[in-house]
Amino acid sequence: MIVRKAPNTSDIMFERERCAKSKNGALLAVGSLSFRIACLLVFGFPWFRVTPSDNPSVSPRKYRSMGEMTGFQLGVAGALFLSVASSVSIVICNKALMSNLGFPFATTLTSWHLMVTFCTLHAAQRLNFFETKAIDLKTVMLFGILNGISIGLLNLSLGFNSVGFYQMTKLAIIPFTVLLETLFLKKQFSQKIKFSLFVLIFGVGIASVTDLQLNFVGTVLSGLAIVTTCIGQILTNTIQKKLNVSSTQLLYQSAPFQAAILFVSGPLVDQCLTKQNVFAYKYSPIVLGFIILSCLIAVSVNFSTFLVIGKTSPVTYQVLGHLKTCLVLGFGYTLLHDPFTERNIIGILVAMLGMGLYSFFCTQDNKKKQSTDLSISQIKEKDTEPLLDGKGGLGYQDKESQDAKKSSRDSFV
């Protein structure tokens, strides 16, 4: 007869500690990989770098010096890093504010974000940190109202749908943006880039989508949110390039309209979703502190958003947004002790693979485009050279005519 010894308390504690260490080790491995790929995306590959051929509003003469080009690339890399850091920070801050402190008024909070952003930019403009540029009032007004409606629809989509369906809504923004840019802007996306985007969306879906509950109102709101978000981000990029305005100038002039539409509709939307009145809420000092912190972080979020979309593209900004999602999942487990499973780890790894592929394929396309532009410019230069100093050029013909006139005078003499 075999007698099995019952495990004592120390054995159980040791086993739990071993499991916790293995889970933390997996999380640290994912976090380390996420950080490395994030650095690779931001600093290693030039998918975020803008060349004169990519941005027609930038004159090629500005890039004659390699030092100026390197400085420009570092500036965009800094904008990407600021976008990631500020977005992850504001998500963690807002999650603590809404989940732990019980402040559920997301749309109204967004209107405060935009008001603080406008006030900050106005102070910066008065201190001559940047110059304003006249933009058609109708264009700015419609653009600001569209972005404000987009934010409200996304919040309504989250309120009327499950979290999983809301994540699917956010994932659908990338393919719809690709479709709109292909149809209306005649932009070409290679099959490799489309494949990398599919891998990225599939990975983020595994990591973040948990349940799918459909209803008619929620589906309609999600569809409208996708359309308005895609159009707003495409316009953010198009207006900066077509009107030759900076991200700061566009944000400064459109933020008041975005804030106004949300300031009016925000309390109504929040009351519809939470059945609470934002004006009847009892604000404690710690809640006010987190609201102020959230508004200050939102300044850098809004600024970096316009800057990244203007310097890169709406699709690249969405790819960067899914990198933020993966980082938020990791930080949520580390700081807020959110549940974290093997499914999250696999999804994040697949998403990071998609981001790496997107970066690599964009690098290849940029190199091909640069080599093509370089060969075209060399051909144009070769065609213009004989007109300047070649034997068959104008300079040579003028010299021959002068020699002929001189010989004719000598013959008369």
Coordinates of C-alpha atoms in Angstrom, one line a residue:
M1 CA 0.0 0.0 0.0
I2 CA 1.4 3.3 -1.1
V3 CA 0.9 6.2 1.3
R4 CA 1.0 9.6 -0.3
K5 CA 2.2 12.5 1.8
A6 CA -0.2 15.4 1.8
P7 CA 1.5 18.6 0.6
N8 CA 2.2 21.0 3.4
T9 CA 1.7 24.8 3.4
S10 CA 5.2 25.6 2.4
D11 CA 5.0 23.3 -0.6
I12 CA 1.8 25.0 -1.7
M13 CA 3.3 28.5 -1.2
F14 CA 6.4 27.5 -3.2
E15 CA 4.3 26.1 -6.1
R16 CA 2.2 29.3 -6.2
E17 CA 5.3 31.5 -6.1
R18 CA 6.9 29.4 -8.9
C19 CA 3.7 29.8 -11.1
A20 CA 3.6 33.5 -10.3
K21 CA 7.3 33.8 -11.3
S22 CA 6.8 32.0 -14.5
K23 CA 3.8 34.2 -15.4
N24 CA 5.7 37.3 -14.5
G25 CA 8.7 36.0 -16.5
A26 CA 6.4 35.6 -19.5
L27 CA 5.1 39.1 -19.0
L28 CA 8.6 40.5 -18.7
A29 CA 9.6 38.7 -21.8
V30 CA 6.6 40.2 -23.7
G31 CA 7.3 43.6 -22.2
S32 CA 11.0 43.4 -23.2
L33 CA 10.0 42.3 -26.8
S34 CA 7.4 45.1 -27.0
F35 CA 10.0 47.7 -25.9
R36 CA 12.6 46.4 -28.4
I37 CA 10.2 46.4 -31.3
A38 CA 8.9 49.8 -30.3
C39 CA 12.4 51.1 -30.4
L40 CA 12.9 49.3 -33.7
L41 CA 9.7 50.9 -35.1
V42 CA 10.5 54.3 -33.9
F43 CA 14.3 54.6 -34.3
G44 CA 15.3 51.7 -36.5
F45 CA 13.2 51.7 -39.7
P46 CA 12.3 54.8 -41.7
W47 CA 8.6 54.0 -42.2
F48 CA 7.9 57.2 -40.3
R49 CA 10.4 59.3 -42.1
V50 CA 9.2 61.8 -44.6
T51 CA 11.1 62.4 -47.8
P52 CA 10.5 65.3 -50.2
S53 CA 8.7 62.9 -52.5
D54 CA 6.4 61.8 -49.7
N55 CA 5.4 65.3 -48.6
P56 CA 4.8 67.7 -51.5
S57 CA 4.5 70.6 -49.1
V58 CA 8.1 70.3 -48.1
S59 CA 10.7 71.8 -50.6
P60 CA 13.5 69.4 -51.6
R61 CA 16.0 72.2 -51.0
K62 CA 15.5 71.8 -47.3
Y63 CA 17.1 68.4 -47.5
R64 CA 20.4 69.2 -49.2
S65 CA 22.2 68.9 -45.9
M66 CA 22.3 65.4 -44.3
G67 CA 22.4 67.1 -40.9
E68 CA 19.0 68.8 -41.6
M69 CA 17.5 65.5 -42.8
T70 CA 18.8 63.7 -39.7
G71 CA 17.4 66.4 -37.5
F72 CA 14.0 66.2 -39.2
Q73 CA 13.9 62.4 -38.7
L74 CA 14.8 62.8 -35.1
G75 CA 12.0 65.3 -34.7
V76 CA 9.4 62.8 -36.1
A77 CA 10.9 60.0 -34.0
G78 CA 10.4 62.3 -31.0
A79 CA 6.8 62.9 -32.0
L80 CA 6.2 59.2 -32.2
F81 CA 7.7 58.5 -28.8
L82 CA 5.7 61.4 -27.3
S83 CA 2.5 60.0 -28.9
V84 CA 3.1 56.5 -27.4
A85 CA 4.2 57.7 -24.0
S86 CA 1.4 60.3 -23.6
S87 CA -1.3 58.0 -24.9
V88 CA -0.3 55.1 -22.6
S89 CA -0.1 57.5 -19.7
I90 CA -3.5 59.1 -20.3
V91 CA -5.1 55.6 -20.6
I92 CA -3.7 54.5 -17.3
C93 CA -4.7 57.9 -15.7
N94 CA -8.3 57.8 -17.1
K95 CA -8.7 54.1 -16.1
A96 CA -7.7 54.9 -12.6
L97 CA -10.1 57.9 -12.6
M98 CA -13.1 56.1 -14.0
S99 CA -12.6 52.6 -12.6
N100 CA -11.1 53.2 -9.2
L101 CA -12.5 56.7 -8.4
G102 CA -15.9 56.3 -10.1
F103 CA -15.8 59.2 -12.5
P104 CA -17.6 57.8 -15.6
F105 CA -18.1 61.0 -17.7
A106 CA -15.7 60.2 -20.6
T107 CA -17.2 62.5 -23.3
T108 CA -17.3 65.5 -21.0
L109 CA -13.8 64.8 -19.9
T110 CA -12.7 64.9 -23.6
S111 CA -14.2 68.3 -24.0
W112 CA -12.2 69.5 -21.1
H113 CA -9.1 68.0 -22.7
L114 CA -9.6 70.0 -25.8
M115 CA -10.4 73.2 -24.0
V116 CA -7.1 72.9 -22.0
T117 CA -5.3 72.1 -25.2
F118 CA -6.6 75.2 -26.9
C119 CA -5.8 77.4 -23.9
T120 CA -2.2 76.0 -23.8
L121 CA -1.7 76.6 -27.5
H122 CA -3.2 80.1 -27.3
A123 CA -0.7 80.9 -24.5
A124 CA 2.1 79.4 -26.6
Q125 CA 1.0 81.5 -29.6
R126 CA 1.0 84.7 -27.5
L127 CA 4.5 83.9 -26.4
N128 CA 5.6 83.6 -30.0
F129 CA 6.3 79.8 -29.9
F130 CA 4.5 79.5 -33.2
E131 CA 2.8 81.7 -35.8
T132 CA -0.8 81.4 -36.8
K133 CA -1.8 80.9 -40.4
A134 CA -5.1 81.9 -42.0
I135 CA -7.2 78.9 -42.9
D136 CA -10.6 79.0 -44.4
L137 CA -13.1 79.2 -41.6
K138 CA -15.6 76.8 -43.2
T139 CA -12.9 74.2 -43.6
V140 CA -11.7 74.4 -40.0
M141 CA -15.2 74.5 -38.6
L142 CA -16.4 71.4 -40.5
F143 CA -13.1 69.6 -39.7
G144 CA -13.4 70.4 -36.0
I145 CA -17.1 69.4 -35.8
L146 CA -16.4 66.1 -37.6
N147 CA -13.7 65.2 -35.2
G148 CA -15.9 66.1 -32.2
I149 CA -18.7 63.9 -33.6
S150 CA -16.2 61.1 -34.2
I151 CA -15.2 61.2 -30.5
G152 CA -18.8 61.2 -29.3
L153 CA -19.7 58.3 -31.6
L154 CA -16.8 56.2 -30.4
N155 CA -17.9 56.7 -26.8
L156 CA -21.5 55.9 -27.7
S157 CA -20.3 52.8 -29.5
L158 CA -18.5 51.7 -26.3
G159 CA -21.6 52.3 -24.3
F160 CA -24.1 50.4 -26.5
N161 CA -21.8 47.5 -27.4
S162 CA -19.7 45.0 -25.5
V163 CA -16.0 45.7 -25.0
G164 CA -15.1 43.0 -27.5
F165 CA -17.3 44.5 -30.2
Y166 CA -15.9 48.0 -29.5
Q167 CA -12.3 46.6 -30.0
M168 CA -13.5 45.1 -33.3
T169 CA -14.7 48.6 -34.2
K170 CA -11.3 50.0 -33.6
L171 CA -9.6 47.2 -35.6
A172 CA -11.9 48.0 -38.5
I173 CA -10.5 51.5 -38.8
I174 CA -7.3 50.4 -40.6
P175 CA -8.9 48.4 -43.5
F176 CA -11.5 51.1 -44.0
T177 CA -8.8 53.8 -44.1
V178 CA -6.9 51.7 -46.7
L179 CA -10.1 51.4 -48.7
L180 CA -10.9 55.1 -48.6
E181 CA -7.3 56.2 -49.5
T182 CA -7.3 53.7 -52.4
L183 CA -10.6 54.8 -53.8
F184 CA -10.5 58.5 -53.4
L185 CA -6.8 59.4 -53.0
K186 CA -5.5 56.8 -55.5
K187 CA -2.9 55.6 -53.0
Q188 CA -1.4 52.2 -53.6
F189 CA -0.7 49.7 -50.9
S190 CA 1.4 46.7 -51.8
Q191 CA 0.3 43.1 -51.0
K192 CA 3.1 42.8 -48.5
I193 CA 1.9 45.8 -46.5
K194 CA -1.7 44.5 -46.6
F195 CA -0.5 41.2 -45.3
S196 CA 1.4 42.8 -42.4
L197 CA -1.6 44.8 -41.5
F198 CA -3.7 41.7 -41.5
V199 CA -1.2 40.0 -39.1
L200 CA -1.3 43.1 -36.9
I201 CA -5.1 43.2 -36.7
F202 CA -5.3 39.5 -36.1
G203 CA -2.8 39.7 -33.2
V204 CA -4.5 42.7 -31.6
G205 CA -7.8 40.9 -32.0
I206 CA -6.5 37.8 -30.2
A207 CA -5.1 39.9 -27.4
S208 CA -8.0 42.3 -26.8
V209 CA -11.3 40.9 -28.2
T210 CA -13.0 38.7 -25.6
D211 CA -16.7 38.7 -26.3
L212 CA -18.9 39.8 -29.3
Q213 CA -22.5 40.8 -28.5
L214 CA -24.3 42.4 -31.5
N215 CA -27.3 44.8 -31.4
F216 CA -28.7 47.0 -34.1
V217 CA -28.2 50.4 -32.4
G218 CA -24.6 49.5 -31.3
T219 CA -23.8 48.3 -34.8
V220 CA -25.1 51.5 -36.5
L221 CA -23.1 53.7 -34.0
S222 CA -20.0 51.6 -34.6
G223 CA -20.3 52.0 -38.4
L224 CA -20.8 55.8 -38.1
A225 CA -17.8 55.9 -35.7
I226 CA -15.6 54.1 -38.2
V227 CA -16.6 56.3 -41.1
T228 CA -16.2 59.6 -39.2
T229 CA -12.9 58.6 -37.6
C230 CA -11.3 57.5 -40.9
I231 CA -12.4 60.6 -42.7
G232 CA -11.2 62.8 -39.8
Q233 CA -7.8 61.3 -39.8
I234 CA -7.4 61.4 -43.6
L235 CA -8.4 65.1 -43.5
T236 CA -5.9 65.7 -40.7
N237 CA -3.2 64.5 -43.1
T238 CA -4.6 66.1 -46.3
I239 CA -5.3 69.6 -44.9
Q240 CA -1.7 69.9 -43.6
K241 CA -0.2 68.9 -46.9
K242 CA -2.6 70.7 -49.2
L243 CA -2.8 74.0 -47.3
N244 CA 0.8 73.8 -46.1
V245 CA 0.0 74.3 -42.5
S246 CA 1.7 72.7 -39.5
S247 CA 0.1 70.4 -37.0
T248 CA 0.2 73.0 -34.3
Q249 CA -1.6 75.6 -36.5
L250 CA -4.3 73.1 -37.5
L251 CA -4.9 71.9 -33.9
Y252 CA -4.9 75.5 -32.6
Q253 CA -7.7 76.6 -35.0
S254 CA -9.8 73.4 -34.9
A255 CA -9.6 72.6 -31.1
P256 CA -12.3 75.3 -30.2
F257 CA -14.8 73.7 -32.5
Q258 CA -14.1 70.2 -31.3
A259 CA -14.4 71.3 -27.7
A260 CA -17.6 73.3 -28.4
I261 CA -19.4 70.3 -30.0
L262 CA -18.3 68.0 -27.1
F263 CA -19.0 70.6 -24.4
V264 CA -22.6 70.8 -25.6
S265 CA -23.2 67.1 -26.4
G266 CA -20.9 65.6 -23.8
P267 CA -23.1 65.8 -20.7
L268 CA -26.1 64.5 -22.7
V269 CA -24.1 61.6 -24.1
D270 CA -22.7 60.7 -20.6
Q271 CA -26.1 60.9 -19.0
C272 CA -27.5 58.6 -21.7
L273 CA -24.7 56.1 -21.0
T274 CA -24.2 56.3 -17.3
K275 CA -27.7 57.6 -16.1
Q276 CA -25.8 60.2 -14.0
N277 CA -25.4 63.9 -14.2
V278 CA -21.9 65.3 -14.5
F279 CA -23.0 68.6 -12.8
A280 CA -24.4 66.7 -9.8
Y281 CA -21.3 64.7 -9.3
K282 CA -19.4 65.2 -6.0
Y283 CA -15.8 66.1 -6.9
S284 CA -13.3 65.1 -4.2
P285 CA -9.8 66.6 -4.2
I286 CA -8.2 63.4 -5.5
V287 CA -10.7 63.3 -8.4
L288 CA -10.0 66.9 -9.3
G289 CA -6.3 66.1 -9.1
F290 CA -6.6 63.2 -11.6
I291 CA -8.8 65.3 -13.9
I292 CA -6.2 68.1 -14.0
L293 CA -3.5 65.5 -14.6
S294 CA -5.5 63.9 -17.4
C295 CA -6.1 67.3 -19.1
L296 CA -2.4 68.2 -18.9
I297 CA -1.4 64.8 -20.5
A298 CA -4.1 65.4 -23.2
V299 CA -2.2 68.4 -24.4
S300 CA 0.7 66.3 -25.5
V301 CA -1.7 63.5 -26.8
N302 CA -3.6 65.9 -29.1
F303 CA -0.4 67.7 -30.3
S304 CA 1.4 64.4 -31.1
T305 CA -1.6 63.0 -32.8
F306 CA -1.9 65.8 -35.3
L307 CA 1.9 65.8 -35.7
V308 CA 2.2 62.1 -36.4
I309 CA -0.7 62.0 -38.8
G310 CA 0.6 65.0 -40.7
K311 CA 4.2 63.7 -41.0
T312 CA 3.4 60.0 -41.7
S313 CA -0.1 58.8 -42.7
P314 CA -3.4 57.8 -41.1
V315 CA -2.6 54.1 -41.5
T316 CA 0.8 54.5 -39.8
Y317 CA -0.9 56.3 -36.9
Q318 CA -3.4 53.4 -36.5
V319 CA -0.5 51.0 -36.4
L320 CA 1.1 53.1 -33.7
G321 CA -2.2 53.1 -31.9
H322 CA -2.2 49.3 -31.8
L323 CA 1.3 49.4 -30.3
K324 CA -0.2 51.6 -27.6
T325 CA -2.9 49.0 -27.1
C326 CA -0.3 46.2 -26.5
L327 CA 1.6 48.5 -24.1
V328 CA -1.6 49.4 -22.2
L329 CA -2.4 45.7 -21.7
G330 CA 1.1 45.1 -20.3
F331 CA 1.0 48.2 -18.1
G332 CA -2.6 47.4 -17.0
Y333 CA -1.5 44.1 -15.6
T334 CA 1.7 45.5 -14.0
L335 CA 0.2 48.6 -12.4
L336 CA -3.5 48.0 -12.1
H337 CA -3.4 44.2 -11.7
D338 CA -5.7 43.5 -14.6
P339 CA -6.1 39.8 -15.6
F340 CA -3.5 38.7 -18.1
T341 CA -3.7 35.3 -19.8
E342 CA -1.6 33.3 -22.3
R343 CA -4.0 34.5 -24.9
N344 CA -3.0 38.0 -24.3
I345 CA 0.7 37.1 -24.5
I346 CA 0.2 35.2 -27.9
G347 CA -1.9 38.1 -29.3
I348 CA 0.7 40.7 -28.4
L349 CA 3.5 38.6 -29.9
V350 CA 1.5 38.2 -33.2
A351 CA 0.7 41.9 -33.2
M352 CA 4.3 42.8 -32.7
L353 CA 5.2 40.5 -35.6
G354 CA 2.8 42.4 -37.7
M355 CA 4.2 45.7 -36.7
G356 CA 7.7 44.5 -37.5
L357 CA 6.6 43.3 -40.9
Y358 CA 4.8 46.6 -41.6
S359 CA 7.9 48.5 -40.7
F360 CA 10.2 46.3 -42.9
F361 CA 7.9 46.3 -45.9
C362 CA 7.5 50.1 -45.7
T363 CA 11.2 50.4 -45.6
Q364 CA 11.6 48.4 -48.8
D365 CA 8.9 50.4 -50.5
N366 CA 10.5 53.7 -49.5
K367 CA 13.9 52.5 -50.8
K368 CA 12.4 51.6 -54.1
K369 CA 10.6 54.9 -54.3
Q370 CA 13.7 56.8 -53.5
S371 CA 15.8 54.9 -56.1
T372 CA 13.1 55.5 -58.7
D373 CA 12.9 59.3 -57.9
L374 CA 16.7 59.4 -58.0
S375 CA 16.9 57.8 -61.4
I376 CA 14.2 60.1 -62.8
S377 CA 16.0 63.2 -61.5
Q378 CA 19.3 61.9 -63.0
I379 CA 17.6 61.4 -66.4
K380 CA 16.2 65.0 -66.2
E381 CA 19.6 66.4 -65.3
K382 CA 21.2 64.5 -68.2
D383 CA 18.6 65.9 -70.6
T384 CA 19.3 69.5 -69.5
E385 CA 23.1 69.3 -69.6
P386 CA 23.5 69.8 -73.4
L387 CA 21.5 73.0 -73.2
L388 CA 24.0 74.5 -70.9
D389 CA 27.5 73.7 -71.9
G390 CA 27.6 70.7 -74.3
K391 CA 28.9 70.7 -77.8
G392 CA 25.5 70.8 -79.3
G393 CA 24.2 73.3 -76.8
L394 CA 23.5 77.0 -76.9
G395 CA 26.9 78.0 -75.6
Y396 CA 28.7 76.1 -78.3
Q397 CA 26.4 77.5 -81.1
D398 CA 27.0 81.1 -79.9
K399 CA 30.7 80.5 -80.0
E400 CA 30.5 79.2 -83.6
S401 CA 28.4 82.2 -84.7
Q402 CA 31.0 84.6 -83.2
D403 CA 33.8 82.8 -85.0
A404 CA 31.9 83.0 -88.3
K405 CA 31.3 86.7 -87.9
K406 CA 35.0 87.3 -87.1
S407 CA 36.1 85.3 -90.2
S408 CA 33.7 87.3 -92.4
R409 CA 35.2 90.6 -91.2
D410 CA 38.7 89.3 -91.9
S411 CA 37.8 88.4 -95.4
F412 CA 36.4 91.9 -96.1
V413 CA 39.6 93.4 -94.7

